[in-house]
């Protein structure tokens, strides 16, 4: 396989940049570019050692001083010989060093090629490789911890346990089906059924955790609702921690739906700040109202805002009525506690048990909102220890495997022949092998690594 090189750090001005070289000729290519101070050459260096030296161009001119680290096959990320040059983090100098590596015989690495080689060399499973992308893009502690568990192989071993059990059943079935005349013990159907049901439960749990995981990874779709001037924009700015939308005193100014992501402790909210739910003749405003209603219908979490300093009116009641008919998580926020209070908290208690009085203007109550929302979505919905699928591809494989297992269970329960059961279990095992990459086609493997960035 060719020797490849790429810049493995983001391209930008920083303290250091890393150029990574991997392949059979990594050390000899580095010999032409990097000159350790002292009399050693890169190719004389041991694995897991580094040297301080100079990067020089073909004419012997110094380009930068840098540190080179050597990893010897198979003890490297890719499983091949690897050299990493840590140079000064300027865009020009980094690109120049990469060019020198390429002039010395390295090929530019394709997106994800280092990790793909790691997979092909058996350094990690496909699910672990996919977890690498996940980790790079993780936002929030929960997402990171689950990606890092997957990277350590937790997902792989959980899937492997199911697939091993299926293969064990297949072995027993095959022996019995294929050699009916031999003295092979009869397949214990009830034992087989129990084991299939256990496998079904294991896959179902993984699929359920995936849904919660997606929620945490991608953010909880949230709508801030309320009539004009109750303080929705102010609340949104408070949550965002900076000024985002223009806050004005004229009722109905927040006409457009503005979407922002905000991290509240472990969870991320995708918030849209919308117009209120109120009857209006204004066309532009009407549009906003319709949009607000449809957003309420689609979202996962509603933050309904009311002004505690003025009595509940028809618009407030309409909103309360509208949201109480929706089967969603709701937080009722009573804003402007710094002003004289004209409504009592108890007036809202029939609509939600999560009622928080705040002053969005002064920031009082911000922590309470964060804590309330955090506990609404964790830990009952999600456990940081759960392993989850990294993407739709893995989920789809698991779903197909689950469907086959369901089919096998139904076949056993309706007394179909063991032949039929064997075929469906075999298909389930195939889908799981595709999930872990043990039997993934080249197309699938390419697809997975195409999602990576160059240098990873
Ligand atoms: P929206 O129309 O619901 O988005 O409401 P805004 O966020 O634009 O706020 C309307 C007005 O109420 C602005 O003048 C804010 O400064 C004011 N306001 C918002 N929150 C508070 C608060 O907690 N206390 C007080 N006294 N005024 C607030």
Coordinates of C-alpha atoms and ligand atoms in Angstrom, one line a residue:
X1 CA 0.0 0.0 0.0
X2 CA 1.2 3.5 -0.7
X3 CA 2.7 5.8 1.9
X4 CA 0.3 8.7 2.5
X5 CA 0.7 12.1 4.1
X6 CA -1.8 14.8 5.3
X7 CA -2.1 17.7 7.7
X8 CA -3.9 16.2 10.7
X9 CA -4.7 19.4 12.6
X10 CA -7.2 21.9 11.5
X11 CA -5.8 24.3 8.9
X12 CA -5.4 27.6 10.7
X13 CA -3.0 29.6 12.7
X14 CA -2.2 27.9 16.0
X15 CA 0.5 26.9 18.3
X16 CA 1.4 23.8 16.4
X17 CA 0.3 21.8 13.4
X18 CA 0.8 18.1 12.8
X19 CA 1.7 16.5 9.5
X20 CA 1.1 12.7 9.6
X21 CA 2.8 10.2 7.3
X22 CA 1.8 6.6 7.2
X23 CA 2.9 3.6 5.2
X24 CA 5.8 1.3 4.4
X25 CA 8.1 4.1 3.4
X26 CA 7.0 6.6 6.1
X27 CA 10.5 6.7 7.7
X28 CA 12.5 6.8 4.5
X29 CA 10.2 9.6 3.2
X30 CA 10.7 11.5 6.5
X31 CA 14.4 11.1 6.1
X32 CA 14.3 13.4 3.1
X33 CA 12.4 16.1 4.9
X34 CA 13.3 16.0 8.6
X35 CA 16.8 16.1 10.0
X36 CA 17.1 15.4 13.7
X37 CA 19.8 17.5 15.5
X38 CA 22.7 15.1 16.2
X39 CA 23.8 12.4 14.0
X40 CA 20.7 10.1 13.9
X41 CA 18.4 9.8 10.9
X42 CA 14.6 9.3 11.2
X43 CA 15.0 5.8 9.9
X44 CA 17.3 5.0 12.8
X45 CA 14.7 6.0 15.4
X46 CA 12.8 3.5 17.6
X47 CA 9.1 3.4 17.8
X48 CA 7.5 5.7 20.4
X49 CA 10.4 8.1 20.4
X50 CA 10.7 11.6 19.2
X51 CA 13.4 13.9 18.0
X52 CA 13.9 17.6 17.7
X53 CA 15.3 18.8 14.4
X54 CA 14.8 20.8 11.3
X55 CA 12.6 20.5 8.3
X56 CA 14.6 21.3 5.2
X57 CA 13.7 21.6 1.5
X58 CA 15.4 19.9 -1.4
X59 CA 18.1 22.6 -1.5
X60 CA 18.9 22.2 2.2
X61 CA 17.2 25.4 3.2
X62 CA 15.6 25.3 6.7
X63 CA 11.8 25.6 6.6
X64 CA 11.0 25.2 10.2
X65 CA 12.3 23.5 13.4
X66 CA 10.0 20.8 14.6
X67 CA 9.5 17.6 16.6
X68 CA 9.1 14.3 14.8
X69 CA 7.5 11.3 16.5
X70 CA 8.0 7.8 15.2
X71 CA 5.5 4.9 15.6
X72 CA 6.5 1.6 14.3
X73 CA 4.1 -0.9 12.8
X74 CA 2.0 -2.4 14.1
X75 CA 2.0 -0.2 17.1
X76 CA 0.6 2.9 15.5
X77 CA -2.9 4.4 14.9
X78 CA -3.0 2.9 11.3
X79 CA -1.0 -0.2 12.1
X80 CA 1.7 0.9 9.7
X81 CA 4.9 2.9 10.2
X82 CA 3.9 6.4 11.1
X83 CA 5.8 9.7 11.5
X84 CA 4.2 12.8 12.9
X85 CA 5.9 16.1 12.4
X86 CA 4.8 18.8 14.9
X87 CA 5.8 22.1 13.3
X88 CA 4.9 25.7 14.0
X89 CA 1.2 26.2 13.4
X90 CA 1.2 28.6 10.4
X91 CA -0.9 27.8 7.4
X92 CA 2.0 28.5 4.9
X93 CA 4.6 26.5 6.8
X94 CA 2.3 23.5 7.4
X95 CA 1.3 23.3 3.7
X96 CA 4.9 23.7 2.7
X97 CA 6.0 20.8 4.8
X98 CA 3.2 18.6 3.5
X99 CA 4.3 19.5 0.0
X100 CA 7.9 18.5 0.8
X101 CA 6.6 15.1 2.1
X102 CA 4.7 14.6 -1.2
X103 CA 7.8 15.5 -3.2
X104 CA 9.6 12.9 -1.1
X105 CA 7.3 10.2 -2.4
X106 CA 4.2 10.3 -0.2
X107 CA 0.7 10.5 -1.7
X108 CA -1.8 12.9 -0.4
X109 CA -4.1 11.0 1.9
X110 CA -7.8 10.9 1.1
X111 CA -10.6 11.7 3.6
X112 CA -10.5 9.2 6.4
X113 CA -7.7 7.2 4.9
X114 CA -5.6 6.9 8.1
X115 CA -8.7 5.5 10.0
X116 CA -9.6 3.4 7.0
X117 CA -6.1 1.8 7.1
X118 CA -6.5 1.3 10.9
X119 CA -9.7 -0.6 10.1
X120 CA -8.2 -2.6 7.3
X121 CA -5.3 -3.5 9.6
X122 CA -7.6 -4.7 12.3
X123 CA -6.8 -1.9 14.7
X124 CA -10.4 -1.0 15.1
X125 CA -13.8 -2.3 14.1
X126 CA -16.1 -0.4 11.8
X127 CA -18.2 0.8 14.7
X128 CA -15.1 2.0 16.5
X129 CA -14.0 3.9 13.4
X130 CA -17.4 5.5 13.1
X131 CA -17.2 6.5 16.8
X132 CA -14.0 8.4 15.9
X133 CA -16.1 10.7 13.7
X134 CA -18.6 10.9 16.4
X135 CA -16.1 11.9 19.0
X136 CA -14.7 14.6 16.8
X137 CA -18.1 16.1 16.4
X138 CA -19.5 15.5 19.9
X139 CA -21.0 18.4 21.6
X140 CA -21.7 18.0 25.2
X141 CA -20.5 15.5 27.8
X142 CA -23.1 12.8 27.2
X143 CA -22.5 12.7 23.5
X144 CA -18.7 12.5 24.1
X145 CA -18.9 9.8 26.7
X146 CA -21.0 7.6 24.6
X147 CA -18.9 8.1 21.5
X148 CA -15.8 7.4 23.6
X149 CA -17.4 4.1 24.9
X150 CA -18.2 3.1 21.3
X151 CA -14.6 3.9 20.4
X152 CA -13.4 1.6 23.1
X153 CA -15.4 -1.1 21.5
X154 CA -18.4 -1.3 23.9
X155 CA -20.9 -1.2 21.0
X156 CA -18.9 -3.7 19.1
X157 CA -18.9 -6.1 22.1
X158 CA -22.6 -5.7 22.7
X159 CA -23.4 -6.5 19.1
X160 CA -20.9 -9.3 19.1
X161 CA -22.6 -10.9 22.0
X162 CA -25.9 -11.0 20.2
X163 CA -24.3 -12.2 17.0
X164 CA -22.3 -14.9 18.8
X165 CA -25.4 -16.2 20.4
X166 CA -27.2 -16.2 17.0
X167 CA -24.3 -18.1 15.4
X168 CA -24.3 -20.6 18.2
X169 CA -27.9 -21.3 17.6
X170 CA -27.2 -21.5 13.9
X171 CA -24.5 -24.1 14.6
X172 CA -26.9 -26.3 16.5
X173 CA -29.7 -25.9 14.0
X174 CA -27.4 -26.6 11.0
X175 CA -26.1 -29.8 12.5
X176 CA -29.6 -31.0 13.2
X177 CA -31.1 -29.9 9.9
X178 CA -28.3 -31.1 7.7
X179 CA -27.6 -34.4 9.4
X180 CA -31.0 -35.7 10.4
X181 CA -29.8 -39.3 10.4
X182 CA -26.9 -38.8 12.8
X183 CA -27.2 -39.1 16.5
X184 CA -27.3 -35.3 17.1
X185 CA -29.3 -34.1 20.0
X186 CA -32.6 -32.5 19.0
X187 CA -32.7 -28.7 19.1
X188 CA -34.4 -27.6 22.2
X189 CA -37.0 -25.2 20.8
X190 CA -37.9 -23.5 24.0
X191 CA -34.2 -22.9 24.7
X192 CA -33.8 -21.4 21.3
X193 CA -36.9 -19.2 21.8
X194 CA -35.5 -17.9 25.1
X195 CA -32.2 -17.1 23.5
X196 CA -33.8 -15.3 20.6
X197 CA -36.0 -13.3 22.9
X198 CA -32.9 -12.2 24.9
X199 CA -31.3 -11.1 21.7
X200 CA -34.4 -9.3 20.7
X201 CA -34.4 -7.4 24.0
X202 CA -30.7 -6.5 23.6
X203 CA -31.2 -5.0 20.2
X204 CA -34.3 -3.2 21.2
X205 CA -32.5 -1.6 24.1
X206 CA -29.7 -0.4 21.8
X207 CA -32.2 1.0 19.4
X208 CA -34.1 2.8 22.2
X209 CA -30.9 4.3 23.5
X210 CA -30.0 5.5 20.0
X211 CA -33.2 7.6 19.9
X212 CA -32.3 9.2 23.3
X213 CA -28.7 9.6 22.1
X214 CA -29.7 11.4 19.0
X215 CA -31.8 13.7 21.1
X216 CA -28.8 14.6 23.2
X217 CA -26.4 14.7 20.4
X218 CA -28.4 16.8 17.9
X219 CA -30.2 18.9 20.5
X220 CA -33.7 18.9 21.8
X221 CA -36.0 20.7 19.5
X222 CA -37.4 23.5 21.7
X223 CA -39.9 26.3 21.2
X224 CA -40.2 29.4 23.3
X225 CA -43.9 30.4 23.1
X226 CA -45.8 33.2 24.6
X227 CA -47.7 36.4 23.5
X228 CA -45.7 39.4 22.5
X229 CA -43.8 41.3 25.1
X230 CA -43.7 38.6 27.8
X231 CA -40.0 38.4 27.5
X232 CA -39.3 35.5 25.1
X233 CA -36.4 37.2 23.3
X234 CA -35.0 38.3 26.6
X235 CA -35.2 34.7 27.9
X236 CA -33.6 33.4 24.8
X237 CA -30.8 35.8 25.1
X238 CA -30.4 34.9 28.7
X239 CA -30.1 31.2 27.7
X240 CA -27.7 31.9 24.9
X241 CA -25.6 34.0 27.2
X242 CA -25.4 36.8 24.7
X243 CA -27.5 39.3 22.8
X244 CA -29.0 37.6 19.8
X245 CA -32.3 38.8 18.7
X246 CA -33.3 42.4 18.9
X247 CA -35.4 43.0 22.0
X248 CA -37.9 45.8 21.7
X249 CA -40.9 47.1 23.6
X250 CA -43.3 47.1 20.7
X251 CA -45.6 44.1 20.9
X252 CA -45.2 41.5 18.2
X253 CA -41.8 42.3 16.9
X254 CA -40.4 38.9 17.1
X255 CA -42.0 37.8 13.9
X256 CA -39.5 35.5 12.4
X257 CA -38.6 32.3 13.9
X258 CA -35.0 32.5 14.9
X259 CA -33.2 29.2 15.6
X260 CA -30.2 28.9 17.9
X261 CA -28.5 26.0 19.7
X262 CA -27.8 26.4 23.3
X263 CA -26.1 24.1 25.7
X264 CA -27.7 23.7 29.1
X265 CA -25.3 21.6 31.1
X266 CA -25.4 18.1 29.6
X267 CA -28.2 18.7 27.1
X268 CA -28.3 20.9 24.0
X269 CA -31.4 22.7 23.1
X270 CA -32.3 23.8 19.6
X271 CA -34.4 26.7 20.4
X272 CA -36.6 28.7 18.2
X273 CA -38.0 32.0 19.5
X274 CA -41.4 32.5 18.0
X275 CA -44.3 34.8 17.8
X276 CA -47.1 34.1 20.3
X277 CA -50.2 32.2 19.7
X278 CA -52.7 35.0 19.3
X279 CA -55.4 35.9 17.0
X280 CA -54.3 38.8 14.7
X281 CA -55.3 40.5 11.5
X282 CA -51.8 41.5 10.6
X283 CA -50.8 39.3 7.7
X284 CA -47.1 39.1 8.5
X285 CA -48.0 38.4 12.1
X286 CA -50.6 35.8 11.1
X287 CA -47.8 34.0 9.3
X288 CA -45.7 34.1 12.4
X289 CA -48.6 32.7 14.4
X290 CA -49.2 29.8 12.0
X291 CA -45.6 29.1 12.0
X292 CA -45.5 29.2 15.8
X293 CA -48.4 26.6 16.0
X294 CA -46.8 24.2 13.6
X295 CA -43.5 24.5 15.4
X296 CA -45.3 23.7 18.7
X297 CA -46.8 20.6 17.0
X298 CA -43.3 19.4 15.9
X299 CA -41.1 20.2 18.8
X300 CA -40.0 18.1 21.8
X301 CA -40.0 20.7 24.5
X302 CA -42.2 23.8 25.0
X303 CA -41.1 26.7 27.1
X304 CA -44.2 28.7 27.6
X305 CA -43.6 32.2 28.8
X306 CA -46.0 34.4 30.7
X307 CA -45.7 37.9 32.3
X308 CA -46.3 37.5 36.0
X309 CA -46.7 41.2 36.4
X310 CA -49.9 41.4 34.4
X311 CA -53.1 39.4 34.7
X312 CA -53.7 36.3 32.5
X313 CA -55.6 37.4 29.4
X314 CA -57.3 35.6 26.5
X315 CA -54.0 35.2 24.5
X316 CA -52.3 33.6 27.5
X317 CA -55.4 31.3 27.9
X318 CA -55.3 30.4 24.2
X319 CA -51.7 29.4 24.5
X320 CA -52.3 27.4 27.7
X321 CA -55.2 25.6 26.0
X322 CA -53.2 24.9 22.9
X323 CA -50.3 23.4 24.7
X324 CA -52.3 21.5 27.2
X325 CA -53.7 19.5 24.3
X326 CA -50.2 18.6 23.1
X327 CA -48.5 15.6 24.4
X328 CA -45.1 17.3 25.0
X329 CA -42.7 18.1 27.7
X330 CA -43.5 21.6 28.9
X331 CA -41.9 24.2 31.2
X332 CA -44.0 27.2 32.2
X333 CA -41.9 30.3 32.8
X334 CA -43.4 33.1 34.8
X335 CA -41.3 36.1 33.8
X336 CA -40.6 39.5 35.3
X337 CA -40.5 38.6 39.0
X338 CA -38.7 41.8 39.6
X339 CA -42.0 43.7 39.0
X340 CA -45.1 43.7 41.2
X341 CA -46.9 40.3 40.8
X342 CA -50.4 40.2 39.5
X343 CA -50.9 36.5 39.0
X344 CA -50.4 33.6 41.2
X345 CA -48.3 30.5 40.3
X346 CA -51.2 28.3 41.2
X347 CA -53.2 29.5 38.2
X348 CA -50.8 27.5 36.0
X349 CA -50.4 24.4 38.1
X350 CA -53.0 22.4 36.1
X351 CA -50.9 22.9 32.9
X352 CA -47.5 21.7 34.0
X353 CA -45.7 20.6 37.1
X354 CA -42.6 22.5 35.9
X355 CA -43.3 26.1 36.8
X356 CA -40.4 28.4 37.2
X357 CA -40.6 32.1 38.2
X358 CA -37.7 34.1 36.8
X359 CA -36.6 37.5 35.8
X360 CA -35.2 37.1 32.4
X361 CA -34.2 40.8 32.5
X362 CA -31.9 40.4 35.5
X363 CA -31.0 36.8 34.9
X364 CA -32.5 35.5 38.1
X365 CA -33.8 31.9 37.8
X366 CA -31.5 31.0 34.9
X367 CA -29.9 28.1 36.9
X368 CA -33.3 26.8 37.8
X369 CA -34.4 26.6 34.2
X370 CA -31.2 24.8 33.3
X371 CA -31.5 22.3 36.1
X372 CA -35.2 21.7 35.4
X373 CA -34.6 21.0 31.7
X374 CA -31.5 18.9 32.4
X375 CA -33.4 16.6 34.7
X376 CA -36.4 16.4 32.4
X377 CA -34.2 14.8 29.7
X378 CA -31.6 13.0 31.8
X379 CA -31.0 10.6 33.4
X380 CA -34.3 8.8 33.1
X381 CA -34.2 9.2 29.3
X382 CA -30.6 8.6 28.9
X383 CA -27.7 7.1 30.7
X384 CA -24.2 8.3 30.0
X385 CA -23.1 4.7 30.3
X386 CA -25.3 3.6 27.4
X387 CA -23.6 2.7 24.2
X388 CA -25.4 4.0 21.2
X389 CA -25.1 3.6 17.5
X390 CA -23.0 6.3 15.9
X391 CA -25.2 6.8 12.8
X392 CA -28.2 5.7 10.7
X393 CA -26.2 3.1 8.9
X394 CA -25.6 1.2 12.1
X395 CA -29.1 1.7 13.3
X396 CA -30.5 0.4 10.0
X397 CA -28.5 -2.8 10.3
X398 CA -29.7 -3.3 13.8
X399 CA -33.3 -2.8 12.8
X400 CA -33.0 -5.3 10.0
X401 CA -31.4 -7.8 12.3
X402 CA -34.2 -7.2 14.8
X403 CA -36.9 -7.8 12.2
X404 CA -35.3 -11.1 11.3
X405 CA -35.1 -12.2 14.9
X406 CA -38.8 -11.2 15.3
X407 CA -39.5 -13.3 12.2
X408 CA -37.6 -16.3 13.6
X409 CA -39.5 -16.0 16.9
X410 CA -42.8 -15.9 15.1
X411 CA -41.8 -18.9 13.0
X412 CA -40.9 -20.9 16.1
X413 CA -44.1 -19.9 17.9
X414 CA -46.3 -20.9 14.9
X415 CA -44.5 -24.2 14.6
X416 CA -42.9 -23.6 11.2
X417 CA -40.1 -25.9 10.2
X418 CA -36.6 -25.3 11.7
X419 CA -35.4 -24.7 8.1
X420 CA -37.4 -21.5 8.0
X421 CA -36.1 -20.5 11.4
X422 CA -32.5 -21.2 10.4
X423 CA -32.8 -18.9 7.3
X424 CA -34.1 -16.0 9.3
X425 CA -31.5 -16.3 12.0
X426 CA -28.8 -16.5 9.4
X427 CA -30.1 -13.3 7.9
X428 CA -30.1 -11.6 11.3
X429 CA -26.4 -12.6 11.8
X430 CA -25.6 -11.3 8.4
X431 CA -27.0 -7.8 9.2
X432 CA -25.1 -7.7 12.4
X433 CA -21.8 -8.7 10.7
X434 CA -22.5 -5.8 8.3
X435 CA -23.0 -3.5 11.3
X436 CA -19.6 -4.3 12.8
X437 CA -17.9 -4.4 9.5
X438 CA -16.9 -8.0 9.6
X439 CA -18.9 -8.6 6.5
X440 CA -19.3 -5.1 5.2
X441 CA -19.0 -4.7 1.5
X442 CA -16.3 -2.4 0.1
X443 CA -19.0 0.1 -0.9
X444 CA -20.1 0.3 2.7
X445 CA -16.6 0.7 4.0
X446 CA -15.9 3.5 1.5
X447 CA -19.1 5.2 2.4
X448 CA -18.1 5.2 6.1
X449 CA -14.7 6.7 5.6
X450 CA -15.8 9.2 3.0
X451 CA -17.5 11.1 5.9
X452 CA -14.1 11.7 7.6
X453 CA -12.0 14.7 7.0
X454 CA -8.6 14.5 5.4
X455 CA -5.9 13.9 8.0
X456 CA -8.0 11.7 10.2
Ligands
LIG1 P1 -41.0 39.1 23.5 O1 -41.9 40.0 22.7 O2 -41.8 38.1 24.2 O3 -39.8 38.5 22.8 O4 -40.5 40.0 24.7 P2 -39.1 40.8 24.8 O5 -38.0 39.9 25.3 O6 -38.9 41.6 23.6 O7 -39.3 41.7 26.1 C1 -40.3 42.7 26.1 C2 -40.0 43.8 27.1 O8 -40.0 43.2 28.4 C3 -38.7 44.4 26.9 O9 -38.7 45.8 27.2 C4 -37.8 43.7 28.0 O10 -36.8 44.5 28.4 C5 -38.8 43.5 29.0 N1 -38.5 42.4 29.9 C6 -38.1 41.2 29.6 N2 -37.9 40.4 30.7 C7 -38.1 41.2 31.7 C8 -37.9 41.0 33.2 O11 -37.6 40.0 33.7 N3 -38.2 42.1 33.9 C9 -38.6 43.3 33.4 N4 -38.9 44.3 34.3 N5 -38.7 43.5 32.1 C10 -38.4 42.5 31.3

